[in-house]
PDB file of C-alpha atoms in Angstrom:
ATOM      1  CA  MET A   1       1.480 -23.744 -40.836  1.00  0.00           C
ATOM      2  CA  THR A   2       0.592 -26.811 -38.925  1.00  0.00           C
ATOM      3  CA  LYS A   3      -0.103 -27.114 -35.232  1.00  0.00           C
ATOM      4  CA  LEU A   4       3.377 -28.560 -34.676  1.00  0.00           C
ATOM      5  CA  ASP A   5       5.008 -25.569 -36.383  1.00  0.00           C
ATOM      6  CA  ASP A   6       3.075 -23.197 -34.134  1.00  0.00           C
ATOM      7  CA  ASP A   7       4.129 -25.124 -31.029  1.00  0.00           C
ATOM      8  CA  LEU A   8       7.813 -25.138 -32.011  1.00  0.00           C
ATOM      9  CA  ASP A   9       7.944 -21.525 -33.171  1.00  0.00           C
ATOM     10  CA  TRP A  10       9.586 -20.519 -29.859  1.00  0.00           C
ATOM     11  CA  VAL A  11      12.510 -22.830 -30.697  1.00  0.00           C
ATOM     12  CA  LYS A  12      13.221 -20.825 -33.844  1.00  0.00           C
ATOM     13  CA  VAL A  13      12.994 -17.563 -31.901  1.00  0.00           C
ATOM     14  CA  ARG A  14      15.369 -18.917 -29.268  1.00  0.00           C
ATOM     15  CA  GLU A  15      17.882 -20.008 -31.918  1.00  0.00           C
ATOM     16  CA  ASP A  16      17.749 -16.569 -33.531  1.00  0.00           C
ATOM     17  CA  LEU A  17      18.295 -14.845 -30.187  1.00  0.00           C
ATOM     18  CA  ASP A  18      21.139 -17.113 -29.105  1.00  0.00           C
ATOM     19  CA  GLY A  19      23.041 -16.353 -32.274  1.00  0.00           C
ATOM     20  CA  SER A  20      22.795 -12.592 -31.784  1.00  0.00           C
ATOM     21  CA  TYR A  21      24.168 -12.462 -28.232  1.00  0.00           C
ATOM     22  CA  LEU A  22      27.883 -12.393 -27.600  1.00  0.00           C
ATOM     23  CA  THR A  23      29.088 -14.079 -24.451  1.00  0.00           C
ATOM     24  CA  GLU A  24      32.090 -12.629 -22.700  1.00  0.00           C
ATOM     25  CA  THR A  25      34.310 -13.760 -19.878  1.00  0.00           C
ATOM     26  CA  ILE A  26      34.640 -11.859 -16.631  1.00  0.00           C
ATOM     27  CA  TRP A  27      37.965 -10.389 -17.789  1.00  0.00           C
ATOM     28  CA  GLN A  28      36.498  -9.247 -21.106  1.00  0.00           C
ATOM     29  CA  LYS A  29      33.612  -7.611 -19.276  1.00  0.00           C
ATOM     30  CA  ALA A  30      35.975  -5.913 -16.799  1.00  0.00           C
ATOM     31  CA  THR A  31      38.101  -4.622 -19.670  1.00  0.00           C
ATOM     32  CA  ARG A  32      35.051  -3.315 -21.522  1.00  0.00           C
ATOM     33  CA  LYS A  33      33.671  -1.610 -18.408  1.00  0.00           C
ATOM     34  CA  THR A  34      37.088  -0.074 -17.636  1.00  0.00           C
ATOM     35  CA  LYS A  35      37.271   1.365 -21.142  1.00  0.00           C
ATOM     36  CA  GLU A  36      33.754   2.789 -20.765  1.00  0.00           C
ATOM     37  CA  ASN A  37      34.532   4.541 -17.466  1.00  0.00           C
ATOM     38  CA  PRO A  38      38.221   4.412 -16.498  1.00  0.00           C
ATOM     39  CA  LEU A  39      37.839   6.644 -13.429  1.00  0.00           C
ATOM     40  CA  VAL A  40      35.886   4.054 -11.432  1.00  0.00           C
ATOM     41  CA  PRO A  41      38.728   1.471 -11.210  1.00  0.00           C
ATOM     42  CA  ILE A  42      41.184   4.286 -10.420  1.00  0.00           C
ATOM     43  CA  GLY A  43      38.937   5.444  -7.563  1.00  0.00           C
ATOM     44  CA  ALA A  44      38.494   1.881  -6.317  1.00  0.00           C
ATOM     45  CA  LEU A  45      42.259   1.353  -6.337  1.00  0.00           C
ATOM     46  CA  ALA A  46      42.814   4.643  -4.487  1.00  0.00           C
ATOM     47  CA  THR A  47      40.216   3.606  -1.893  1.00  0.00           C
ATOM     48  CA  THR A  48      41.910   0.245  -1.393  1.00  0.00           C
ATOM     49  CA  VAL A  49      45.361   1.812  -1.024  1.00  0.00           C
ATOM     50  CA  ALA A  50      44.139   4.428   1.466  1.00  0.00           C
ATOM     51  CA  LEU A  51      42.313   1.787   3.511  1.00  0.00           C
ATOM     52  CA  SER A  52      45.319  -0.542   3.510  1.00  0.00           C
ATOM     53  CA  LEU A  53      47.707   2.217   4.580  1.00  0.00           C
ATOM     54  CA  GLY A  54      45.244   3.364   7.232  1.00  0.00           C
ATOM     55  CA  VAL A  55      44.971  -0.111   8.736  1.00  0.00           C
ATOM     56  CA  TYR A  56      48.763  -0.533   8.561  1.00  0.00           C
ATOM     57  CA  ASN A  57      49.327   2.743  10.408  1.00  0.00           C
ATOM     58  CA  PHE A  58      46.687   1.799  12.984  1.00  0.00           C
ATOM     59  CA  TYR A  59      48.576  -1.442  13.586  1.00  0.00           C
ATOM     60  CA  LYS A  60      51.871   0.457  13.940  1.00  0.00           C
ATOM     61  CA  GLY A  61      50.314   2.937  16.394  1.00  0.00           C
ATOM     62  CA  ARG A  62      50.659   6.003  14.163  1.00  0.00           C
ATOM     63  CA  THR A  63      47.266   7.495  14.971  1.00  0.00           C
ATOM     64  CA  GLU A  64      47.767  10.808  13.163  1.00  0.00           C
ATOM     65  CA  MET A  65      48.692   9.136   9.868  1.00  0.00           C
ATOM     66  CA  GLN A  66      45.932   6.551  10.360  1.00  0.00           C
ATOM     67  CA  GLN A  67      43.341   9.335  10.694  1.00  0.00           C
ATOM     68  CA  TYR A  68      44.729  11.072   7.618  1.00  0.00           C
ATOM     69  CA  MET A  69      44.488   7.875   5.555  1.00  0.00           C
ATOM     70  CA  MET A  70      40.917   7.210   6.708  1.00  0.00           C
ATOM     71  CA  ARG A  71      39.960  10.707   5.563  1.00  0.00           C
ATOM     72  CA  ALA A  72      41.734  10.038   2.266  1.00  0.00           C
ATOM     73  CA  ARG A  73      39.725   6.819   1.954  1.00  0.00           C
ATOM     74  CA  VAL A  74      36.462   8.722   2.360  1.00  0.00           C
ATOM     75  CA  GLY A  75      37.587  11.190  -0.308  1.00  0.00           C
ATOM     76  CA  ALA A  76      38.531   8.357  -2.669  1.00  0.00           C
ATOM     77  CA  GLN A  77      35.157   6.698  -2.103  1.00  0.00           C
ATOM     78  CA  ALA A  78      33.380   9.972  -2.861  1.00  0.00           C
ATOM     79  CA  PHE A  79      35.444  10.330  -6.044  1.00  0.00           C
ATOM     80  CA  THR A  80      34.480   6.793  -7.086  1.00  0.00           C
ATOM     81  CA  ILE A  81      30.775   7.416  -6.499  1.00  0.00           C
ATOM     82  CA  VAL A  82      30.877  10.677  -8.464  1.00  0.00           C
ATOM     83  CA  ALA A  83      32.705   8.881 -11.309  1.00  0.00           C
ATOM     84  CA  MET A  84      30.053   6.147 -11.333  1.00  0.00           C
ATOM     85  CA  ILE A  85      27.200   8.641 -11.436  1.00  0.00           C
ATOM     86  CA  ALA A  86      28.909  10.636 -14.195  1.00  0.00           C
ATOM     87  CA  GLY A  87      29.407   7.409 -16.137  1.00  0.00           C
ATOM     88  CA  PHE A  88      25.727   6.480 -15.796  1.00  0.00           C
ATOM     89  CA  ILE A  89      24.672   9.916 -17.001  1.00  0.00           C
ATOM     90  CA  LEU A  90      27.175  10.312 -19.837  1.00  0.00           C
ATOM     91  CA  LEU A  91      27.400   6.734 -21.148  1.00  0.00           C
ATOM     92  CA  PRO A  92      23.988   6.573 -22.881  1.00  0.00           C
ATOM     93  CA  LYS A  93      24.726   9.868 -24.657  1.00  0.00           C
ATOM     94  CA  SER A  94      28.008   8.581 -26.083  1.00  0.00           C
ATOM     95  CA  ASN A  95      26.445   5.526 -27.768  1.00  0.00           C
TER      96      ASN A  95
END
């Protein structure tokens, strides 16, 4: 090998690496992640719905229902966090 080949060896490595990686769009990544752990998006959706209904009931002056929905939001957030942790623990074992 010549000096020039040694200097440009990183170009060959870079070309080899670029060919092995698959690029994906944000929607492809979201779909893949949802398939890996479907409980996280369900928990996030439940959190959003509970928060939205809680704010709506606060606006309408229904304090009892607003408090109930805020407690439901906390429960949905806890469910989402537990689902994320379970996914982190179980995902490497499934591959």
